[in-house]
Amino acid sequence: MKNIIITGGSGMIGGLILLECLKRDDINKITSIVRRKSGITHPKLVEVIHENFLDFSSILEHFKNQDIAFYCIGAYTGQVPKEEFRKITFEYTVAFAKALRENSSKTAFCFLSGQGADQTEKSSMQFARDKGAAEKYLIGLKFDALHIFRPGYIYPVTPRKEPNFSYKLMRALYKPLLRWIYPNIGISSEELSNVMLNSGMNGAEKIIFENRDIRIASAEKPS
């Protein structure tokens, strides 16, 4: 029986992982760190309302005895100012991971990154630099297991309000056309969440899953 901690449970991928965890008999408790109540109630779910994602010192008891972490917080490029994007993408990750590493001795950490993440931080794209910096920091913490997922475009299986025109266009073209012509351009939200969950629960040989690796793992039957 596993104890799970998740952040980003109100988002597209984190939400799918959270709902699937609630169904599983091999999970004992799910701790979800959120800013606002989700409205979900379940005997396994411990929802922790917390505002400051740069400082978790007041809720460290919830970071103890965690077996698997799913870190699914992110922001769309251009959605927030550059400084805020860096804070969300890198500084939030550092604060959460440090609190977890210091309070749980053995944890598998599953990190939602993105295609093109650059651990050298030399990319011309801020997204790549900041995600790469977060990845590099996580590797340095030496978790019991670490799995980093770098999807391309994430096709939302559940309809949602798209953040901009580019995403509206990708959603319209991905399923009927792009996924067949360019199979590694993206992955569906369900495929990604399932591979992340399976990797956390059952382990995986890879540390870094590029979009192609996620697609291949999704086609394989979970052990």
Short mmCIF file of N, CA and C in Angstrom, two decimals, residues 3-7 29-34 44-50 56-69 96 99-104 107:
data_model
loop_
_atom_site.label_atom_id
_atom_site.label_comp_id
_atom_site.label_asym_id
_atom_site.label_seq_id
_atom_site.Cartn_x
_atom_site.Cartn_y
_atom_site.Cartn_z
N ASN A 3 1.69 5.46 -0.16
CA ASN A 3 1.25 6.82 0.16
C ASN A 3 1.72 7.73 -0.97
N ILE A 4 0.79 8.53 -1.48
CA ILE A 4 1.05 9.38 -2.64
C ILE A 4 0.93 10.84 -2.23
N ILE A 5 1.85 11.68 -2.73
CA ILE A 5 1.69 13.12 -2.59
C ILE A 5 1.68 13.71 -4.00
N ILE A 6 0.78 14.63 -4.23
CA ILE A 6 0.62 15.19 -5.57
C ILE A 6 0.42 16.69 -5.48
N THR A 7 1.01 17.40 -6.40
CA THR A 7 0.74 18.82 -6.53
C THR A 7 0.41 19.10 -7.99
N LYS A 29 -3.09 6.29 0.86
CA LYS A 29 -3.44 7.69 1.11
C LYS A 29 -2.91 8.57 0.00
N ILE A 30 -3.70 9.58 -0.39
CA ILE A 30 -3.26 10.57 -1.36
C ILE A 30 -3.30 11.94 -0.70
N THR A 31 -2.15 12.58 -0.61
CA THR A 31 -2.06 13.94 -0.09
C THR A 31 -1.96 14.89 -1.27
N SER A 32 -2.93 15.77 -1.41
CA SER A 32 -2.96 16.71 -2.53
C SER A 32 -2.75 18.12 -1.98
N ILE A 33 -1.64 18.76 -2.42
CA ILE A 33 -1.33 20.12 -1.99
C ILE A 33 -1.95 21.09 -3.00
N VAL A 34 -2.91 21.88 -2.56
CA VAL A 34 -3.65 22.77 -3.47
C VAL A 34 -3.82 24.15 -2.83
N LYS A 44 -9.59 8.26 1.13
CA LYS A 44 -8.14 8.21 0.94
C LYS A 44 -7.51 9.59 0.78
N LEU A 45 -8.31 10.59 0.47
CA LEU A 45 -7.78 11.89 0.08
C LEU A 45 -7.60 12.83 1.27
N VAL A 46 -6.37 13.34 1.40
CA VAL A 46 -6.07 14.40 2.36
C VAL A 46 -5.73 15.64 1.54
N GLU A 47 -6.62 16.60 1.53
CA GLU A 47 -6.42 17.81 0.74
C GLU A 47 -5.88 18.90 1.66
N VAL A 48 -4.69 19.38 1.31
CA VAL A 48 -4.02 20.39 2.13
C VAL A 48 -4.07 21.72 1.40
N ILE A 49 -4.77 22.68 1.97
CA ILE A 49 -4.87 24.01 1.38
C ILE A 49 -3.66 24.83 1.80
N HIS A 50 -2.88 25.28 0.81
CA HIS A 50 -1.64 25.99 1.11
C HIS A 50 -1.41 27.06 0.05
N PHE A 56 7.02 25.64 2.33
CA PHE A 56 6.12 24.60 2.83
C PHE A 56 6.39 24.28 4.30
N SER A 57 7.12 25.16 4.98
CA SER A 57 7.55 24.87 6.36
C SER A 57 6.39 24.65 7.32
N SER A 58 5.24 25.27 7.05
CA SER A 58 4.10 25.14 7.96
C SER A 58 3.32 23.84 7.77
N ILE A 59 3.61 23.09 6.71
CA ILE A 59 2.86 21.86 6.45
C ILE A 59 3.79 20.66 6.24
N LEU A 60 4.97 20.71 6.83
CA LEU A 60 5.97 19.66 6.59
C LEU A 60 5.51 18.28 7.04
N GLU A 61 4.58 18.23 8.00
CA GLU A 61 4.11 16.91 8.45
C GLU A 61 3.47 16.13 7.32
N HIS A 62 2.95 16.83 6.33
CA HIS A 62 2.30 16.16 5.20
C HIS A 62 3.31 15.62 4.18
N PHE A 63 4.57 15.97 4.34
CA PHE A 63 5.62 15.48 3.45
C PHE A 63 6.30 14.22 4.00
N LYS A 64 5.89 13.79 5.16
CA LYS A 64 6.51 12.63 5.80
C LYS A 64 5.89 11.33 5.30
N ASN A 65 6.74 10.30 5.21
CA ASN A 65 6.30 8.93 4.87
C ASN A 65 5.58 8.85 3.53
N GLN A 66 6.09 9.57 2.56
CA GLN A 66 5.50 9.53 1.21
C GLN A 66 6.32 8.60 0.32
N ASP A 67 5.62 7.72 -0.38
CA ASP A 67 6.30 6.74 -1.24
C ASP A 67 6.50 7.25 -2.66
N ILE A 68 5.51 7.99 -3.18
CA ILE A 68 5.57 8.46 -4.56
C ILE A 68 5.06 9.90 -4.62
N ALA A 69 5.76 10.73 -5.37
CA ALA A 69 5.33 12.11 -5.60
C ALA A 69 5.05 12.32 -7.08
N PHE A 96 9.26 22.50 -3.24
CA PHE A 96 8.50 21.26 -3.00
C PHE A 96 9.44 20.06 -2.86
N ALA A 99 11.52 20.06 0.40
CA ALA A 99 10.70 19.70 1.57
C ALA A 99 10.44 18.19 1.59
N LEU A 100 10.19 17.63 0.43
CA LEU A 100 9.91 16.19 0.36
C LEU A 100 11.17 15.37 0.65
N ARG A 101 12.29 15.76 0.06
CA ARG A 101 13.53 14.99 0.24
C ARG A 101 13.97 14.98 1.69
N GLU A 102 13.73 16.08 2.40
CA GLU A 102 14.16 16.17 3.79
C GLU A 102 13.22 15.47 4.76
N ASN A 103 12.02 15.11 4.29
CA ASN A 103 11.03 14.53 5.21
C ASN A 103 10.58 13.12 4.85
N SER A 104 10.97 12.63 3.69
CA SER A 104 10.68 11.24 3.31
C SER A 104 11.97 10.63 2.76
N THR A 107 11.56 8.01 -1.73
CA THR A 107 10.42 8.46 -2.53
C THR A 107 10.75 8.37 -4.00
#
